[in-house]
Amino acid sequence: MDKKTLISVTVAIFAAIICVSGFFSVPVPGLYAAIVLQNLICILTAVLLGGVLGAAPTALFFAAGVLGLPVFAGAARGGFQVLTMIGGGYKIGWVFGALIAGLIAGKPSVEEKKITVKNAVRVSVALVAGMILLYFPEIFYVIAFKKSELGIKGSLILFVTTFFAPYILVDLVKSVIGILIALKIRPTVAQYLYD
């Protein structure tokens, strides 16, 4: 199989893994949404593939969800209407976070089999940055939907207290798991896809 076909198949498989990960969620009473794995898998696949290509599986998954396939975490929802309500910013954020994480991580290399401090820091920064930046588009959603009721300041406070603070610690723990996986798997990805 040539490299282009192998890369295309890998992107499709990673997108399918992202879709399947939407079925794993833990509802927590009192929180707006369940704790999900889907955001971690979006960022992790970006770090594994690296560069702009890293965002391709998440973009493919996002497109499938917007076109109506029930792949988004929680209630296994899909369709454009998911983007027209609070929480829609997270879906966009997954693609944004994946792109940034892939760019920071860069293209994987076989030399990464020997884990160096520089490599570990780069992968760690990529994963943590991706996990934090995926929240960014949701800020605008909360402001858009709650501005008339709460004002901008009140909307920002609502975002931090309801949509960010309850989840960020769990997402940072998930990042640690993602870092360990990425450090182990990136050299294998490089061996099959790039070298």
JSON list of N, CA, C and O in Angstrom, two decimals, residues 142-164:
[
{"chain": "A", "resi": 142, "resn": "VAL", "atom": "N", "xyz": [-21.41, 31.02, 24.71]},
{"chain": "A", "resi": 142, "resn": "VAL", "atom": "CA", "xyz": [-22.06, 31.41, 25.98]},
{"chain": "A", "resi": 142, "resn": "VAL", "atom": "C", "xyz": [-22.38, 32.90, 25.95]},
{"chain": "A", "resi": 142, "resn": "VAL", "atom": "O", "xyz": [-23.49, 33.30, 26.34]},
{"chain": "A", "resi": 143, "resn": "ILE", "atom": "N", "xyz": [-21.46, 33.72, 25.48]},
{"chain": "A", "resi": 143, "resn": "ILE", "atom": "CA", "xyz": [-21.72, 35.16, 25.39]},
{"chain": "A", "resi": 143, "resn": "ILE", "atom": "C", "xyz": [-22.89, 35.42, 24.45]},
{"chain": "A", "resi": 143, "resn": "ILE", "atom": "O", "xyz": [-23.80, 36.18, 24.77]},
{"chain": "A", "resi": 144, "resn": "ALA", "atom": "N", "xyz": [-22.91, 34.76, 23.28]},
{"chain": "A", "resi": 144, "resn": "ALA", "atom": "CA", "xyz": [-23.98, 34.98, 22.31]},
{"chain": "A", "resi": 144, "resn": "ALA", "atom": "C", "xyz": [-25.35, 34.60, 22.87]},
{"chain": "A", "resi": 144, "resn": "ALA", "atom": "O", "xyz": [-26.34, 35.30, 22.64]},
{"chain": "A", "resi": 145, "resn": "PHE", "atom": "N", "xyz": [-25.41, 33.50, 23.60]},
{"chain": "A", "resi": 145, "resn": "PHE", "atom": "CA", "xyz": [-26.70, 33.02, 24.10]},
{"chain": "A", "resi": 145, "resn": "PHE", "atom": "C", "xyz": [-27.13, 33.68, 25.41]},
{"chain": "A", "resi": 145, "resn": "PHE", "atom": "O", "xyz": [-28.32, 33.73, 25.71]},
{"chain": "A", "resi": 146, "resn": "LYS", "atom": "N", "xyz": [-26.20, 34.17, 26.20]},
{"chain": "A", "resi": 146, "resn": "LYS", "atom": "CA", "xyz": [-26.55, 34.69, 27.53]},
{"chain": "A", "resi": 146, "resn": "LYS", "atom": "C", "xyz": [-26.29, 36.19, 27.71]},
{"chain": "A", "resi": 146, "resn": "LYS", "atom": "O", "xyz": [-26.58, 36.74, 28.76]},
{"chain": "A", "resi": 147, "resn": "LYS", "atom": "N", "xyz": [-25.76, 36.86, 26.69]},
{"chain": "A", "resi": 147, "resn": "LYS", "atom": "CA", "xyz": [-25.41, 38.27, 26.80]},
{"chain": "A", "resi": 147, "resn": "LYS", "atom": "C", "xyz": [-26.61, 39.14, 27.16]},
{"chain": "A", "resi": 147, "resn": "LYS", "atom": "O", "xyz": [-26.52, 40.00, 28.03]},
{"chain": "A", "resi": 148, "resn": "SER", "atom": "N", "xyz": [-27.74, 38.92, 26.51]},
{"chain": "A", "resi": 148, "resn": "SER", "atom": "CA", "xyz": [-28.91, 39.76, 26.78]},
{"chain": "A", "resi": 148, "resn": "SER", "atom": "C", "xyz": [-29.44, 39.54, 28.20]},
{"chain": "A", "resi": 148, "resn": "SER", "atom": "O", "xyz": [-29.97, 40.46, 28.81]},
{"chain": "A", "resi": 149, "resn": "GLU", "atom": "N", "xyz": [-29.26, 38.37, 28.71]},
{"chain": "A", "resi": 149, "resn": "GLU", "atom": "CA", "xyz": [-29.76, 38.02, 30.04]},
{"chain": "A", "resi": 149, "resn": "GLU", "atom": "C", "xyz": [-28.76, 38.41, 31.15]},
{"chain": "A", "resi": 149, "resn": "GLU", "atom": "O", "xyz": [-29.15, 38.94, 32.19]},
{"chain": "A", "resi": 150, "resn": "LEU", "atom": "N", "xyz": [-27.46, 38.17, 30.91]},
{"chain": "A", "resi": 150, "resn": "LEU", "atom": "CA", "xyz": [-26.45, 38.34, 31.96]},
{"chain": "A", "resi": 150, "resn": "LEU", "atom": "C", "xyz": [-25.43, 39.43, 31.68]},
{"chain": "A", "resi": 150, "resn": "LEU", "atom": "O", "xyz": [-24.64, 39.76, 32.56]},
{"chain": "A", "resi": 151, "resn": "GLY", "atom": "N", "xyz": [-25.39, 39.93, 30.46]},
{"chain": "A", "resi": 151, "resn": "GLY", "atom": "CA", "xyz": [-24.34, 40.85, 30.07]},
{"chain": "A", "resi": 151, "resn": "GLY", "atom": "C", "xyz": [-23.06, 40.07, 29.75]},
{"chain": "A", "resi": 151, "resn": "GLY", "atom": "O", "xyz": [-22.99, 38.86, 29.99]},
{"chain": "A", "resi": 152, "resn": "ILE", "atom": "N", "xyz": [-22.06, 40.76, 29.24]},
{"chain": "A", "resi": 152, "resn": "ILE", "atom": "CA", "xyz": [-20.82, 40.07, 28.87]},
{"chain": "A", "resi": 152, "resn": "ILE", "atom": "C", "xyz": [-20.09, 39.55, 30.10]},
{"chain": "A", "resi": 152, "resn": "ILE", "atom": "O", "xyz": [-19.64, 38.40, 30.13]},
{"chain": "A", "resi": 153, "resn": "LYS", "atom": "N", "xyz": [-19.97, 40.37, 31.12]},
{"chain": "A", "resi": 153, "resn": "LYS", "atom": "CA", "xyz": [-19.27, 39.94, 32.33]},
{"chain": "A", "resi": 153, "resn": "LYS", "atom": "C", "xyz": [-19.97, 38.73, 32.96]},
{"chain": "A", "resi": 153, "resn": "LYS", "atom": "O", "xyz": [-19.33, 37.75, 33.33]},
{"chain": "A", "resi": 154, "resn": "GLY", "atom": "N", "xyz": [-21.27, 38.80, 33.08]},
{"chain": "A", "resi": 154, "resn": "GLY", "atom": "CA", "xyz": [-22.03, 37.68, 33.65]},
{"chain": "A", "resi": 154, "resn": "GLY", "atom": "C", "xyz": [-21.91, 36.44, 32.80]},
{"chain": "A", "resi": 154, "resn": "GLY", "atom": "O", "xyz": [-21.83, 35.32, 33.33]},
{"chain": "A", "resi": 155, "resn": "SER", "atom": "N", "xyz": [-21.87, 36.61, 31.47]},
{"chain": "A", "resi": 155, "resn": "SER", "atom": "CA", "xyz": [-21.71, 35.47, 30.57]},
{"chain": "A", "resi": 155, "resn": "SER", "atom": "C", "xyz": [-20.34, 34.83, 30.75]},
{"chain": "A", "resi": 155, "resn": "SER", "atom": "O", "xyz": [-20.22, 33.59, 30.74]},
{"chain": "A", "resi": 156, "resn": "LEU", "atom": "N", "xyz": [-19.31, 35.65, 30.92]},
{"chain": "A", "resi": 156, "resn": "LEU", "atom": "CA", "xyz": [-17.97, 35.11, 31.14]},
{"chain": "A", "resi": 156, "resn": "LEU", "atom": "C", "xyz": [-17.88, 34.37, 32.48]},
{"chain": "A", "resi": 156, "resn": "LEU", "atom": "O", "xyz": [-17.27, 33.31, 32.57]},
{"chain": "A", "resi": 157, "resn": "ILE", "atom": "N", "xyz": [-18.52, 34.92, 33.49]},
{"chain": "A", "resi": 157, "resn": "ILE", "atom": "CA", "xyz": [-18.55, 34.24, 34.80]},
{"chain": "A", "resi": 157, "resn": "ILE", "atom": "C", "xyz": [-19.29, 32.91, 34.67]},
{"chain": "A", "resi": 157, "resn": "ILE", "atom": "O", "xyz": [-18.84, 31.89, 35.20]},
{"chain": "A", "resi": 158, "resn": "LEU", "atom": "N", "xyz": [-20.40, 32.91, 33.95]},
{"chain": "A", "resi": 158, "resn": "LEU", "atom": "CA", "xyz": [-21.14, 31.66, 33.72]},
{"chain": "A", "resi": 158, "resn": "LEU", "atom": "C", "xyz": [-20.27, 30.64, 32.99]},
{"chain": "A", "resi": 158, "resn": "LEU", "atom": "O", "xyz": [-20.23, 29.47, 33.36]},
{"chain": "A", "resi": 159, "resn": "PHE", "atom": "N", "xyz": [-19.54, 31.10, 31.97]},
{"chain": "A", "resi": 159, "resn": "PHE", "atom": "CA", "xyz": [-18.66, 30.19, 31.24]},
{"chain": "A", "resi": 159, "resn": "PHE", "atom": "C", "xyz": [-17.64, 29.55, 32.17]},
{"chain": "A", "resi": 159, "resn": "PHE", "atom": "O", "xyz": [-17.45, 28.34, 32.18]},
{"chain": "A", "resi": 160, "resn": "VAL", "atom": "N", "xyz": [-16.96, 30.39, 32.94]},
{"chain": "A", "resi": 160, "resn": "VAL", "atom": "CA", "xyz": [-15.90, 29.87, 33.82]},
{"chain": "A", "resi": 160, "resn": "VAL", "atom": "C", "xyz": [-16.47, 28.93, 34.87]},
{"chain": "A", "resi": 160, "resn": "VAL", "atom": "O", "xyz": [-15.92, 27.85, 35.11]},
{"chain": "A", "resi": 161, "resn": "THR", "atom": "N", "xyz": [-17.57, 29.30, 35.50]},
{"chain": "A", "resi": 161, "resn": "THR", "atom": "CA", "xyz": [-18.10, 28.49, 36.61]},
{"chain": "A", "resi": 161, "resn": "THR", "atom": "C", "xyz": [-18.86, 27.25, 36.16]},
{"chain": "A", "resi": 161, "resn": "THR", "atom": "O", "xyz": [-18.88, 26.25, 36.88]},
{"chain": "A", "resi": 162, "resn": "THR", "atom": "N", "xyz": [-19.46, 27.29, 34.98]},
{"chain": "A", "resi": 162, "resn": "THR", "atom": "CA", "xyz": [-20.29, 26.17, 34.54]},
{"chain": "A", "resi": 162, "resn": "THR", "atom": "C", "xyz": [-19.65, 25.33, 33.44]},
{"chain": "A", "resi": 162, "resn": "THR", "atom": "O", "xyz": [-19.82, 24.11, 33.43]},
{"chain": "A", "resi": 163, "resn": "PHE", "atom": "N", "xyz": [-18.93, 25.96, 32.53]},
{"chain": "A", "resi": 163, "resn": "PHE", "atom": "CA", "xyz": [-18.44, 25.25, 31.36]},
{"chain": "A", "resi": 163, "resn": "PHE", "atom": "C", "xyz": [-16.92, 25.00, 31.36]},
{"chain": "A", "resi": 163, "resn": "PHE", "atom": "O", "xyz": [-16.43, 24.25, 30.54]},
{"chain": "A", "resi": 164, "resn": "PHE", "atom": "N", "xyz": [-16.19, 25.66, 32.25]},
{"chain": "A", "resi": 164, "resn": "PHE", "atom": "CA", "xyz": [-14.74, 25.51, 32.25]},
{"chain": "A", "resi": 164, "resn": "PHE", "atom": "C", "xyz": [-14.22, 24.87, 33.54]},
{"chain": "A", "resi": 164, "resn": "PHE", "atom": "O", "xyz": [-13.65, 23.79, 33.52]}
]
